[in-house]
Every structure is written in structure tokens, then in C-alpha cells.
Coordinates of C-alpha atoms in Angstrom, one line a residue:
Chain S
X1 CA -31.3 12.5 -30.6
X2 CA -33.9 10.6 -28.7
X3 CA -33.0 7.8 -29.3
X4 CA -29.7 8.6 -28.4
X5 CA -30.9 9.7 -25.1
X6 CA -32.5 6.3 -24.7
X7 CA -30.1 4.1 -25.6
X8 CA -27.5 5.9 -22.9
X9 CA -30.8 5.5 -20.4
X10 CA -31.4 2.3 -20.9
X11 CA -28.0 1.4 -20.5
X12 CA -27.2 3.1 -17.3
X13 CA -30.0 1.5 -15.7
X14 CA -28.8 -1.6 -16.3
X15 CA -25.7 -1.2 -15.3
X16 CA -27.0 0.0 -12.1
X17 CA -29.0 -2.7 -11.8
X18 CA -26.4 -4.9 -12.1
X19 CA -23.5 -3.3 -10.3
X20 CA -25.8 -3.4 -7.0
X21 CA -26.4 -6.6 -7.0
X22 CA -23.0 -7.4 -7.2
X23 CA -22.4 -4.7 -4.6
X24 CA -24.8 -6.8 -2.7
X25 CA -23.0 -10.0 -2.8
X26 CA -19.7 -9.2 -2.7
X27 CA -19.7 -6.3 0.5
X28 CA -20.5 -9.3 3.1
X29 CA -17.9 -11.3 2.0
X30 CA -15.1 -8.0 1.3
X31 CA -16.1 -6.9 4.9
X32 CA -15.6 -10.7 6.7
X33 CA -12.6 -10.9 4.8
X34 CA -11.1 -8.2 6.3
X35 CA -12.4 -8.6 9.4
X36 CA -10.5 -12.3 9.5
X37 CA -7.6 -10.5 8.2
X38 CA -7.3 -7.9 11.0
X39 CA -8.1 -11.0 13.3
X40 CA -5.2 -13.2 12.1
X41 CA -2.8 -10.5 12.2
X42 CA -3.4 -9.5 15.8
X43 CA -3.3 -13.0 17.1
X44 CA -0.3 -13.5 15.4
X45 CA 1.6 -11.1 17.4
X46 CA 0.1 -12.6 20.4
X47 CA 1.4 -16.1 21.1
X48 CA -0.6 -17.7 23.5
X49 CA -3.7 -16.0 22.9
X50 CA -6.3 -17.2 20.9
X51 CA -8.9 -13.9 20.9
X52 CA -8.5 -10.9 21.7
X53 CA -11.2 -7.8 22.6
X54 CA -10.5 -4.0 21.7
X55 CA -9.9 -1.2 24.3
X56 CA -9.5 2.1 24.0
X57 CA -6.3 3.9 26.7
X58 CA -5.6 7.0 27.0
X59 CA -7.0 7.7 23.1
X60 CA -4.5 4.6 22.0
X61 CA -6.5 1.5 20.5
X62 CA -5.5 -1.3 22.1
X63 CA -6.1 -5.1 21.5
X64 CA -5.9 -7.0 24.4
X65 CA -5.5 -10.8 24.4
X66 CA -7.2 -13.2 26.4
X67 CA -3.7 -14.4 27.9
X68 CA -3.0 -12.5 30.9
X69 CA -0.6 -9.1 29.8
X70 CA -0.6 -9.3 25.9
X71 CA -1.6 -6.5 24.3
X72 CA -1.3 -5.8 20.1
X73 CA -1.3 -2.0 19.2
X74 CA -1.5 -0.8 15.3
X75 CA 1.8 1.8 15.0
X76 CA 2.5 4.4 12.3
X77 CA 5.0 6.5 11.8
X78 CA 6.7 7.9 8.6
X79 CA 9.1 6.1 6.7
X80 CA 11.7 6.5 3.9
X81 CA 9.1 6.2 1.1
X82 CA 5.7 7.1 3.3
X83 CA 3.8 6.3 6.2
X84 CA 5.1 2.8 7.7
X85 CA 1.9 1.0 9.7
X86 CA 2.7 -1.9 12.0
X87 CA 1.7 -4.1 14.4
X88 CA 3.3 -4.9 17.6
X89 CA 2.5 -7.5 19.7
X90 CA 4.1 -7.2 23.6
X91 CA 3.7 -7.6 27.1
X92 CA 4.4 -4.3 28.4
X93 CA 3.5 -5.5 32.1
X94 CA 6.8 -7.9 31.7
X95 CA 8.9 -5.4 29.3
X96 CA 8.7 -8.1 26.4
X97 CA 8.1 -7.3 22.7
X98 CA 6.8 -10.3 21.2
X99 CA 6.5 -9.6 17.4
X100 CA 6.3 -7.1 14.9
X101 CA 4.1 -6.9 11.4
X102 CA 4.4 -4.9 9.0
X103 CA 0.9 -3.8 8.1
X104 CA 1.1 -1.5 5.3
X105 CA 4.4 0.7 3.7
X106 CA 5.4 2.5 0.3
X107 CA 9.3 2.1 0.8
X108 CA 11.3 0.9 -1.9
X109 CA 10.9 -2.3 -3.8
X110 CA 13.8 -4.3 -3.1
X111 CA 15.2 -3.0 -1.0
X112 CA 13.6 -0.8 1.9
X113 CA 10.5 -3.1 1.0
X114 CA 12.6 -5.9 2.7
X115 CA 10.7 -4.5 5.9
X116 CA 8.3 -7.2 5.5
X117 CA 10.7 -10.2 5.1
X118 CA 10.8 -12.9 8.1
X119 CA 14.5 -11.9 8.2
X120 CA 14.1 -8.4 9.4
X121 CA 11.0 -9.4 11.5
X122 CA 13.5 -11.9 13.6
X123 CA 15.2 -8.9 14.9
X124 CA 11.6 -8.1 17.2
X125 CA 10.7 -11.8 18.2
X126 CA 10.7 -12.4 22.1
X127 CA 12.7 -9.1 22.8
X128 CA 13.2 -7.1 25.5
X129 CA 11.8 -3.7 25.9
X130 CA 14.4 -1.3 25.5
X131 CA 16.7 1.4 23.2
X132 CA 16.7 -0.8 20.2
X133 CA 19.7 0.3 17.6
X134 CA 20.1 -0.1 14.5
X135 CA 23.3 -1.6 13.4
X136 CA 24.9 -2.3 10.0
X137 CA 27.0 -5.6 11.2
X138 CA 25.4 -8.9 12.8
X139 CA 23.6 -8.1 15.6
X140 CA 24.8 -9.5 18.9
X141 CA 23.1 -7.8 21.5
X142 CA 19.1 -8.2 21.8
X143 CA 19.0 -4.4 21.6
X144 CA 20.6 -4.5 18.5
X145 CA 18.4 -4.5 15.1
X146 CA 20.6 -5.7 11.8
X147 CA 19.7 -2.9 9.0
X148 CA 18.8 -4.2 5.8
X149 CA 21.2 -4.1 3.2
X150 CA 20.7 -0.7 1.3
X151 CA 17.7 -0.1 3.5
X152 CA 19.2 1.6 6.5
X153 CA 16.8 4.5 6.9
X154 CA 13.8 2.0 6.4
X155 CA 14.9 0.2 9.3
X156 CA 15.6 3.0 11.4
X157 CA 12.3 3.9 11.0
X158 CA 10.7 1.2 11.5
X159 CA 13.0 0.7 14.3
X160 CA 11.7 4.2 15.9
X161 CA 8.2 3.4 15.4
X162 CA 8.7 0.0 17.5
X163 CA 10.2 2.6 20.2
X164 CA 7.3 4.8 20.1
X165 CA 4.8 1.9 20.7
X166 CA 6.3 0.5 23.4
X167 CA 6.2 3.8 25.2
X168 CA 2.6 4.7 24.1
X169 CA 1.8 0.8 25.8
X170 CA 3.8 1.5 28.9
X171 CA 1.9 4.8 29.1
X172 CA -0.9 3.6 28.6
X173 CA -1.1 0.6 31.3
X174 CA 0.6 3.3 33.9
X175 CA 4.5 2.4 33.5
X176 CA 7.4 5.5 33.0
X177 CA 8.0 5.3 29.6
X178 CA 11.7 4.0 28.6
X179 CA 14.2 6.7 27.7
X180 CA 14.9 6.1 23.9
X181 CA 17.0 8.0 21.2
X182 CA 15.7 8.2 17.6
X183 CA 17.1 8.1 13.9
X184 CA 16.4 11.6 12.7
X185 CA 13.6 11.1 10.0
X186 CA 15.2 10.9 6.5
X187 CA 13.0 10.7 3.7
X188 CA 13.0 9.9 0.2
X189 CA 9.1 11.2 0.3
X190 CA 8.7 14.6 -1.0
X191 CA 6.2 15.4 1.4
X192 CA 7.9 15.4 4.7
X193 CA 4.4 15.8 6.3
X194 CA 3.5 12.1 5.6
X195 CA 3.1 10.6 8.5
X196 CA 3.6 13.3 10.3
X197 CA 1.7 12.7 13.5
X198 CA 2.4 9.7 15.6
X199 CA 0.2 9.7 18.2
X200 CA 0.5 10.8 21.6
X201 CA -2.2 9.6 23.8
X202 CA -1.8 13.3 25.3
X203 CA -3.7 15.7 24.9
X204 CA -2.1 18.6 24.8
X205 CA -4.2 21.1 26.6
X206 CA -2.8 25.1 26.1
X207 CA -5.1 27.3 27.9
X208 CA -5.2 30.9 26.5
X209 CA -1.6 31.1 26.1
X210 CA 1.0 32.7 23.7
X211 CA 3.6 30.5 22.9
X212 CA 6.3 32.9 21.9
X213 CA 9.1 30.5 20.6
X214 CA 11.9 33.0 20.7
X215 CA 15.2 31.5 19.7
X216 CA 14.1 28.3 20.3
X217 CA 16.1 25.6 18.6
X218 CA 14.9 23.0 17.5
X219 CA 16.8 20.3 16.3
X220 CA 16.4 16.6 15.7
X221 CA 18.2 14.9 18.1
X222 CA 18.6 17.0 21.2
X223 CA 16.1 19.4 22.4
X224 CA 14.2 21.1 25.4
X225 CA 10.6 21.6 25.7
X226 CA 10.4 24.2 28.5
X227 CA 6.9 25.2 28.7
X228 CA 6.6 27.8 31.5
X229 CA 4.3 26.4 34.3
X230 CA 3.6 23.1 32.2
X231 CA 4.8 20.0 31.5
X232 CA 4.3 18.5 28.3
X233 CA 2.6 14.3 27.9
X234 CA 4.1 13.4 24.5
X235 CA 4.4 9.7 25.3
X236 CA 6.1 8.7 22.2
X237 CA 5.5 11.0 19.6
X238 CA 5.1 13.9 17.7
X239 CA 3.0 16.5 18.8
X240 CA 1.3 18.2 15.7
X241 CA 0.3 22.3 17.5
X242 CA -3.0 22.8 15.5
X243 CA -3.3 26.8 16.9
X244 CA -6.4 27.9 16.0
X245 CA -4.7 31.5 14.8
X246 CA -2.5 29.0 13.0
X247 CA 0.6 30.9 12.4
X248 CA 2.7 28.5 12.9
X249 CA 2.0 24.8 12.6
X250 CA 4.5 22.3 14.2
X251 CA 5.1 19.8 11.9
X252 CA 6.7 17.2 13.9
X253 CA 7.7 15.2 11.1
X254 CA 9.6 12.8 13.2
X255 CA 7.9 10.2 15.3
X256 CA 11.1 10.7 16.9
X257 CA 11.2 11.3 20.5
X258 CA 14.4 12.5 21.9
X259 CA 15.2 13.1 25.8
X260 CA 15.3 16.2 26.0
X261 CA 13.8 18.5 23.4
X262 CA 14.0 22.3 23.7
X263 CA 11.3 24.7 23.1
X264 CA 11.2 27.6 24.7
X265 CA 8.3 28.8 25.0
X266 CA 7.6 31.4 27.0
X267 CA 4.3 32.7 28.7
X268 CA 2.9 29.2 27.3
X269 CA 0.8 27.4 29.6
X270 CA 0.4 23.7 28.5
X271 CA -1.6 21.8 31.2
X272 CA -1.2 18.0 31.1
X273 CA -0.6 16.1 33.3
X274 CA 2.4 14.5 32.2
X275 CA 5.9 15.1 32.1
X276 CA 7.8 15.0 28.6
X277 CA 9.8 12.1 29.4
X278 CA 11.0 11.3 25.9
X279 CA 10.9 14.7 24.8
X280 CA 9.2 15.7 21.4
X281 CA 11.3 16.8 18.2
X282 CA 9.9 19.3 16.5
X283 CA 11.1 19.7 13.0
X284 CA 10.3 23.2 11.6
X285 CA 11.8 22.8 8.4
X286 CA 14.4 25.5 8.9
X287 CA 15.0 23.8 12.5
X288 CA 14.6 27.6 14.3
X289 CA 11.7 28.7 15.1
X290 CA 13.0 31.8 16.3
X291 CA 10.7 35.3 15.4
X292 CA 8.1 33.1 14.5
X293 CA 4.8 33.9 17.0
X294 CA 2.8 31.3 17.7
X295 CA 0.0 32.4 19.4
X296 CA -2.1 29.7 20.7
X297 CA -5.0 31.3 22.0
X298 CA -7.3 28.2 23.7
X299 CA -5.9 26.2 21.3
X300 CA -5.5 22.4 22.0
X301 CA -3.0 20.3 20.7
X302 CA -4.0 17.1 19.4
X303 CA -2.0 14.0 18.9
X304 CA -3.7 12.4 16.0
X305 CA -3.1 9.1 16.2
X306 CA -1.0 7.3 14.2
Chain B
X1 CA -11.2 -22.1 -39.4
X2 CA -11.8 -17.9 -39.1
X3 CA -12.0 -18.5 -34.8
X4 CA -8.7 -20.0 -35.1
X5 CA -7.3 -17.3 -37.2
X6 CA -8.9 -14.3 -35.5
X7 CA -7.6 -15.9 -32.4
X8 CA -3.9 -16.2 -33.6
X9 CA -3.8 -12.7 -34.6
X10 CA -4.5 -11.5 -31.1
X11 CA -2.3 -13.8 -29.7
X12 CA 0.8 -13.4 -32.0
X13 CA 0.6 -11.3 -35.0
X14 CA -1.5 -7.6 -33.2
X15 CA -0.6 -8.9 -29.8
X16 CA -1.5 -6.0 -27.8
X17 CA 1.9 -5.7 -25.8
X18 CA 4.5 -6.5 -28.2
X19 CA 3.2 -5.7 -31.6
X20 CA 0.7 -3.0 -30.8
X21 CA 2.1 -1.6 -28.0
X22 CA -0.9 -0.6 -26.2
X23 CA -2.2 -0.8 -22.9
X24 CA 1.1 0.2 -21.5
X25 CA 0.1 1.3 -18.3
X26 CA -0.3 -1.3 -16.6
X27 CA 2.1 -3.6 -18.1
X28 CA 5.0 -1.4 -16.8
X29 CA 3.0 -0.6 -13.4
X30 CA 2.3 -4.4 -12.5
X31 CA 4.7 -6.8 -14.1
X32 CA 6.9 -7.2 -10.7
X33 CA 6.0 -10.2 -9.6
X34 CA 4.3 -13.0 -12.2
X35 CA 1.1 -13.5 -9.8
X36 CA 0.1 -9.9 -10.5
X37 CA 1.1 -10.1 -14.2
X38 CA -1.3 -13.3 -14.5
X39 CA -3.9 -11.8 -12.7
X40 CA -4.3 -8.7 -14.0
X41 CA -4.0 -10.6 -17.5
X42 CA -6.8 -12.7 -17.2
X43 CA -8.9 -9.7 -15.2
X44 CA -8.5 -7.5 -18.7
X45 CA -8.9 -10.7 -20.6
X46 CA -12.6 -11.2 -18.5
X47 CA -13.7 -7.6 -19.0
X48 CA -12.2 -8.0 -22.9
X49 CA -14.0 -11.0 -23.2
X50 CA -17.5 -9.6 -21.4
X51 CA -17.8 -6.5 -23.0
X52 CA -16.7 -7.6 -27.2
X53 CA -20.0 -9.8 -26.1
X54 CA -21.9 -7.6 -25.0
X55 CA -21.0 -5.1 -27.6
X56 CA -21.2 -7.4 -30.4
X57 CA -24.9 -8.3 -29.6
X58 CA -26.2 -4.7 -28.7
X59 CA -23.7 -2.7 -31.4
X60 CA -27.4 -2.4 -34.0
X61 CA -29.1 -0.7 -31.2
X62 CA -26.7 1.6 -30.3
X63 CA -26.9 4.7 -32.1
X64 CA -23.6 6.3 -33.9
X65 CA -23.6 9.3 -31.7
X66 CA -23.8 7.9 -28.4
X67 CA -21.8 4.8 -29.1
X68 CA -18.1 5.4 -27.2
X69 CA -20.2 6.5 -24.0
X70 CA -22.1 3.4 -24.2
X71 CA -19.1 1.3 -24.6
X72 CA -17.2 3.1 -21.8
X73 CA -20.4 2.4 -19.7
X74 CA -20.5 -1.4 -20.4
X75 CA -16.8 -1.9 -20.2
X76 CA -17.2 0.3 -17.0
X77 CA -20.0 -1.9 -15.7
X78 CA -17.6 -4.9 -16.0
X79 CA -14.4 -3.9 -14.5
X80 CA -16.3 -3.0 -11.4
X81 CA -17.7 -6.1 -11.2
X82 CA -14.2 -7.4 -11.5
X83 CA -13.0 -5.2 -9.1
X84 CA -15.4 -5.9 -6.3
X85 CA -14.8 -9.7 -6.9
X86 CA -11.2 -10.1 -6.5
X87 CA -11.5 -8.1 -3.4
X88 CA -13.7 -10.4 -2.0
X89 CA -12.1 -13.3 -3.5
X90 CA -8.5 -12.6 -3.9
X91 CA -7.8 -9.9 -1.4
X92 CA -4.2 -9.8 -1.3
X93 CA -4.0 -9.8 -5.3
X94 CA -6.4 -7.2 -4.8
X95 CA -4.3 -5.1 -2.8
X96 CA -1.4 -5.6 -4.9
X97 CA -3.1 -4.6 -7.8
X98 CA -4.8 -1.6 -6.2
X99 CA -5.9 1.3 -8.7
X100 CA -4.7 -0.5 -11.7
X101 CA -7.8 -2.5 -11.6
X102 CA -9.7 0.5 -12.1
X103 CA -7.9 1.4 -14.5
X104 CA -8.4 -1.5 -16.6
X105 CA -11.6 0.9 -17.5
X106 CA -8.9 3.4 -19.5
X107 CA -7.0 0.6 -20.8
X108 CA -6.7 1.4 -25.0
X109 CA -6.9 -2.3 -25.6
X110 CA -10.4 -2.8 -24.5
X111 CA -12.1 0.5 -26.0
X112 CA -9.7 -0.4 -29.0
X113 CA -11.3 -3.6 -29.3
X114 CA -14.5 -2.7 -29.1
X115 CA -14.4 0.1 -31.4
X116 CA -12.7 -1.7 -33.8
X117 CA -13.5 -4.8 -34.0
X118 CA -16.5 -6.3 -31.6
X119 CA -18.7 -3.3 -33.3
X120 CA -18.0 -4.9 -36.8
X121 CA -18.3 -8.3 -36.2
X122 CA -20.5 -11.4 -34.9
X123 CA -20.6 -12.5 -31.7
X124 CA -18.7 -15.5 -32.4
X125 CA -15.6 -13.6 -33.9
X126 CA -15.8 -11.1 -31.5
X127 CA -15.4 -14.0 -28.6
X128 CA -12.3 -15.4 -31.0
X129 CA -10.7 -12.0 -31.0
X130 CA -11.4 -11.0 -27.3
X131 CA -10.0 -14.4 -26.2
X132 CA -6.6 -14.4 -28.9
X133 CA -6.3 -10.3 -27.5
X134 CA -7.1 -11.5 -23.9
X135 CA -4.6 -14.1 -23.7
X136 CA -2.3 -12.4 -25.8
X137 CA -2.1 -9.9 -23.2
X138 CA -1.6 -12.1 -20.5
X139 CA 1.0 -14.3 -22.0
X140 CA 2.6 -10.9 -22.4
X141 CA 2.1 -9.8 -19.0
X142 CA 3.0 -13.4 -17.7
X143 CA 6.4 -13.3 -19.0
X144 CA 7.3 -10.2 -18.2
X145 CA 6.6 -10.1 -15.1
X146 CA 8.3 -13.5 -14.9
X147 CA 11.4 -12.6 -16.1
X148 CA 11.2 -9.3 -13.8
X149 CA 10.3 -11.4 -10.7
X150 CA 13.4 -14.1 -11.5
X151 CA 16.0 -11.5 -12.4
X152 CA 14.8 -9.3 -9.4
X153 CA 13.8 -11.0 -6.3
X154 CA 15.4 -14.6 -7.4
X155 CA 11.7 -16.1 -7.2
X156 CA 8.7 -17.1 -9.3
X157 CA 5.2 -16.9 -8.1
X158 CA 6.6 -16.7 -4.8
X159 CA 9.1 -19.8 -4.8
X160 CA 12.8 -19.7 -4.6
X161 CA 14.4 -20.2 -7.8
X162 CA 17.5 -18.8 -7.4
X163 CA 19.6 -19.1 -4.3
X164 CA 21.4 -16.9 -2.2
X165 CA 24.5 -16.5 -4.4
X166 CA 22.5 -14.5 -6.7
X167 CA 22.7 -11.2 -6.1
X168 CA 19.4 -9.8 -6.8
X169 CA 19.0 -6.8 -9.1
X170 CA 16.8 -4.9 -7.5
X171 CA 16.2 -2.3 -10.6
X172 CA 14.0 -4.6 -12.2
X173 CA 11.3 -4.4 -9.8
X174 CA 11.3 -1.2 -10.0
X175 CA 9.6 1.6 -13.3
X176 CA 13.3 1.3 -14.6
X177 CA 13.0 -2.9 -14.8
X178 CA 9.8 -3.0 -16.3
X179 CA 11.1 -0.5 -19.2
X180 CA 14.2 -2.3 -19.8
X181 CA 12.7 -6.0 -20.2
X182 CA 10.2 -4.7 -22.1
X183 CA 12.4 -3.2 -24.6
X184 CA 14.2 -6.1 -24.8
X185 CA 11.1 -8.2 -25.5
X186 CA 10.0 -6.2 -28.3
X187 CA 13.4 -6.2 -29.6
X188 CA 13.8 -10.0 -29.4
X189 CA 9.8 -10.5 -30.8
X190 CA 10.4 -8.2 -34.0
X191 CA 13.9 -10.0 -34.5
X192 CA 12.2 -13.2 -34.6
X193 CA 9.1 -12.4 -36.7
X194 CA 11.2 -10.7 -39.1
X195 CA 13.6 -13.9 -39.9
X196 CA 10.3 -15.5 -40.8
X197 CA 9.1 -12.5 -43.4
X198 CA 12.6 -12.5 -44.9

């Protein structure tokens, strides 16, 4: 028994022993390597520049390069298989996307996966900022985005998440947002959370108020958000309601921002600053959220970034 | 003359994959593209390798009782050392391999190994049957994944074999591929071995 004890001892030891020194070596090297990595990306969504520094607008990260306008932002949004993450790289003081990465995704191998191919990535190279629309024939209009084959809802969303950063840049260097129309969110995902909350840069201040959502429909594509006395900043996103009596919890599944969106809520006092320009879709799963009370007593909402 | 025969049988007559059948999990998880089949084929090959060693030389000093904790430990020890070099070494293999790298720590063929054979015998066997398992394992892998990355993305460690006027067939990079080519390969392997018993 003792020596059992030992033995097991003994061994752990030098297991620690040996698993911090290579700990040791290798965390310098992990950490450098992914801080070139993060570099290389960035840059190469910025043509001319050849640095960048990091600012923060509005709550947004933002990587500005050292040539005059461009600006890289990381963008998430949910996908057909999880949470898509991207980088753009634009110019939002000229209206010009310049490229977009894809950083990170869990759509389908083979097909929806296709996101990362050169082939799709041609459709964002030296755009325009605009409505972008996915289309299931050769594109011919800069505005248009060729889906991949089998892979429609993949490129929609990547396709709305593009939308949503271009907004969150305009916003954020003190441009109207463009009006855009969104895919509704289809995913193969069980969780229709994932990815839930694409950030606003808003904050989305409701001071002691009851936000009675009576009859208010909510739907995907077209909807109002009539906040009594308030008007609503969701630059480009979903608004996730954290309410601190947390009946109700808006799961804005959709990065999706529609012109537009109605939520009636009445005796809700949201003060921001901003005016709800591309509108907010909130998906309650059964798309009413009628006799539901949502009482948001101080509660702020936050935009979690995405 | 016993190397070269403990090495064969890993390689060909107990390989791992196709005669044993173990370590399954990550031959169906990883084998859709060759680069991540070779990889994680010579990463379970090292840790085999390291740990029938290791084992071999301590296996008189451990006691009876305690002795599948201890091997877990060292073969624990070893894929974490793995892990943390291909991350900083081969970062994008890394990512590609994610968890199953890890996992290599569960893997049946390594505590297999070590139970059953690197506890028995000398170091120098145990070195000729960690190397015939090791590569036996990642000649399986290899091809696999091979055939998976030809037949489903048209390409082979990333190069173009086959043009555009193949339509890709997109099931086998997915769980389904991975099933079906393996089934096949067992199929063909115990077809072949058995014309040479008969």
C-alpha cells in the first residue's frame, strides 16, 4: 500500500516537473504565434496598410490601419451550423468593403464550409457598401453575392454578418447606417441561441420601466420597435433584453436587422440616443410575444459583442 | 530478427485499425483530409513510442495495484507535451485536430499497448512494437484519410488532383465517409489476407 502510494507520488511529480517546463517553453512561442496570426489576418484585409493599432468605438473593437480610412473589425453572427466569425476589412469613410476572412465557423464540410474558399471570398473584394443579396445565378451586379452551391443559408449568413459590420463601422466613425434587409436566420444548429448576440455598440439604457409587450408581433423580416418616449441604437444587431426580473429574455437569434421592426412596448422607456435605423428582429421562438410581461425594472440591455 | 517480426505484426498482421479495430475515434473523427490523418498518426505513434519506453524501463517498480493509473499518468504526461508542441509548432494542424489530440490520452491502442505488451517485455521489443503499432496506425490513418480527401474534396494534402469535372462527393468528408471507406478497407484487407491463409 505504501509503496503504492509512492510509486503514484513519485510519478506525479515528475510529470509535473516535466509538463512545466514544457509549459515554459512552449507558451512564448503558442502566444507569438498567435499574435502573428491575428497580425497577418488583419493586414490582409487592409491593402495598403502595413500596421495597424487597436481602438475601441462605441464598445466595437476596431483595428485601424496606418493608411488613412482603413479600418478591420472581427464580426460574428450565427450561422447554419454555429457562430460564423469574420473579418472585414473596409473603408467606411469612402463606403468601400475591401475584403472579408473567414475567421472561425462550424458549417458543414463540403459544402456550407465552402465559406472559406477564395471563390466565395471574391464576392467581398473592392465592394461597395451597400444591401448585398444573395443570389443563386452568376452575380452581375456588385451588390450581388453568388451563393454557394448547396450552401445558400451559409452564405446568407455570412452575407448578413458583412451587413451588420458595415453598419456597426459606419456607426461607429459617425455615418447613418445603410438601410439593409436580412436572410431570416435558418439553422441547422440545435441551439438557436448560438450566436445569438451580435453586437450593438448601444447600450440599451431602460430606466425603471415595464415593458409590457402586448400583442406585439414579432416576426423576422418586418417589424416595429415602438418604445414609448425612446428610441432604440441597435446599429446592426440583435439586442439580447437581459431584465434583471428576467421573465422574458429576447433572444434575438438573428443578427438580422430589418427596417422596421415592431415591438410595442408600452410604458417602456429606453433612453439612447439613437434611433433604430435598421430595426432589431426579435425572434421569440413562437414569434408573439403577446401576454408575456416583461418587466424591466432598471434593467439595461446589453449588446454583447459579437 | 524478433525487432523485425514484432514490428511487422503491428504493422500488418494486429494493425491497430484494420485488424484490431481499435482506436476508432479518432480514425473516423480526423481522416478528412490526409495532413490531419498523417499528423495525428505520427502524434499517437510519438506518445506510443514514449510511453512503451518509459513503461518498459519503470514496469518492475511499479507496483500491481497502482499500475493502470501510473500508465494513464505517463501516457498523460506525453500527449500533453505533444499537445502543447504542435500548437506552438504546427498551429493550424493544431486547430484542425483540436480535442482529438487530447484525446489521444483515451485512445485503447496506447493503454492497450502498454498493458499488454510494453509491461511484458524489454525495452528494445517494446520500441519494435510501439514503432510497427505506431506506424501501423498511421499508414492506416494516411490512407484513409487519403482516399476521403481525393474522393471528397478532389485534392491531396491540399493539391488539386482532380479537376473541375469531378463532381465532388461531399459525404465522405463527412461521419458518413469516414464509416463507409472504412468498411470498405477492412473488407478489402481481410479479403486479401485471407487468399494468402487459403
Amino acid at each position: 500500500m505504501k509503496k503504492s502510494i509512492l510509486t503514484l507520488a513519485i510519478l506525479g511529480v515528475i510529470s509535473a516537473l516535466l509538463l512545466s517546463f514544457v509549459y515554459q517553453v512552449t507558451t512564448p512561442i503558442i502566444a507569438e504565434r498567435q499574435e502573428e496570426d491575428k497580425k497577418v489576418i488583419i493586414l490582409t484585409v487592409l491593402p495598403e496598410s502595413d500596421n495597424y493599432k487597436r481602438v475601441e468605438k462605441n464598445g466595437i473593437v476596431l483595428y485601424e490601419g496606418n493608411k488613412e480610412g482603413e479600418v478591420a473589425m472581427i464580426a460574428s453572427g450565427p450561422g447554419f451550423g454555429g457562430t460564423i466569425e469574420l473579418i472585414v476589412g473596409a473603408n467606411p469613410f469612402q463606403r468601400k468593403l475591401y475584403a472579408v476572412k473567414v475567421l472561425s465557423h462550424s458549417e458543414t464540410p463540403g459544402l456550407g464550409s465552402h465559406i472559406t474558399g477564395e471563390e466565395f471570398a471574391k464576392n467581398f473584394i473592392d465592394k461597395p457598401f451597400g444591401d448585398y443579396q444573395v443570389v443563386k445565378r452568376t452575380a452581375v451586379d456588385p451588390l450581388e453575392v453568388e451563393a454557394i452551391t448547396g450552401a445558400t443559408v451559409s452564405s446568407e449568413m455570412v452575407v448578413n454578418i458583412v451587413k451588420n459590420a458595415m453598419n456597426q463601422m459606419l456607426v461607429a466613425y459617425g455615418f447613418d447606417p445603410i438601410s439593409v434587409t436580412s436572410a431570416p436566420i435558418t439553422t441547422g444548429a440545435t441551439d438557436a441561441s448560438t450566436g445569438a448576440s451580435v453586437t450593438t455598440g448601444a447600450t440599451d439604457t431602460t430606466t425603471s420601466a415595464t415593458d409590457t409587450s402586448t400583442s406585439a408581433t414579432d416576426t423576422t423580416t418586418s417589424a416595429t420597435d415602438t418604445a414609448t418616449g425612446a428610441t432604440d441604437t441597435a446599429t446592426s444587431a440583435t439586442v439580447t433584453d437581459t431584465t434583471s426580473t428576467a421573465t422574458v429574455t429576447d433572444t434575438a437569434s438573428s443578427a438580422t436587422v430589418t427596417t422596421g421592426a415592431t415591438d410595442a412596448a408600452t410604458g417602456a422607456t429606453v433612453t439612447t440616443g439613437a434611433t433604430e435605423t435598421t430595426g432589431v428582429t426579435d425572434t421569440n421562438t413562437s414569434a408573439t410575444a403577446s401576454t408575456t410581461t416583461d418587466t424591466d425594472t432598471g434593467a439595461t440591455s446589453v449588446g454583447g459583442e459579437g | 530478427m524478433k525487432f523485425w517480426k514484432i514490428f511487422k505484426n503491428g504493422l500488418f498482421d494486429e494493425n491497430p485499425t484494420f485488424r484490431i479495430v481499435i482506436g476508432m475515434c479518432p480514425t473516423l473523427a480526423i481522416t478528412n483530409a490526409a495532413i490531419n490523418g498523417l499528423v495525428m498518426g505520427l502524434a499517437t505513434a510519438f506518445v506510443l513510442l514514449t510511453t512503451e519506453i518509459i513503461i518498459s524501463l519503470v514496469k518492475k517498480l511499479i507496483p500491481e495495484n497502482v499500475r493502470i493509473p501510473s500508465y494513464v499518468l505517463i501516457i498523460a504526461t506525453m500527449v500533453t507535451t505533444v499537445d502543447y508542441f504542435l500548437k506552438a509548432f504546427l498551429p493550424g494542424i493544431a486547430s484542425a485536430l483540436s480535442l482529438f489530440i487530447p484525446l489521444i490520452v483515451v485512445n485503447c491502442i496506447i493503454l492497450g499497448r502498454a498493458e499488454a505488451f510494453a509491461s511484458r517485455n524489454s525495452v528494445v521489443d517494446s520500441i519494435a512494437d510501439a514503432l510497427g503499432m505506431g506506424l501501423g496506425f498511421t499508414g492506416a490513418l494516411l490512407l484513409l484519410s487519403s482516399i476521403r480527401e481525393i474522393l471528397g474534396s478532389g485534392t491531396i494534402f491540399g493539391f488539386e488532383v482532380l479537376g473541375n469535372w469531378y463532381p465532388r462527393m461531399s459525404i465522405m468528408t463527412m461521419p458518413a465517409g469516414a464509416f463507409i471507406s472504412l468498411g470498405i478497407l477492412i473488407g478489402l484487407v481481410n479479403l486479401v489476407s485471407r487468399k494468402g491463409v487459403k
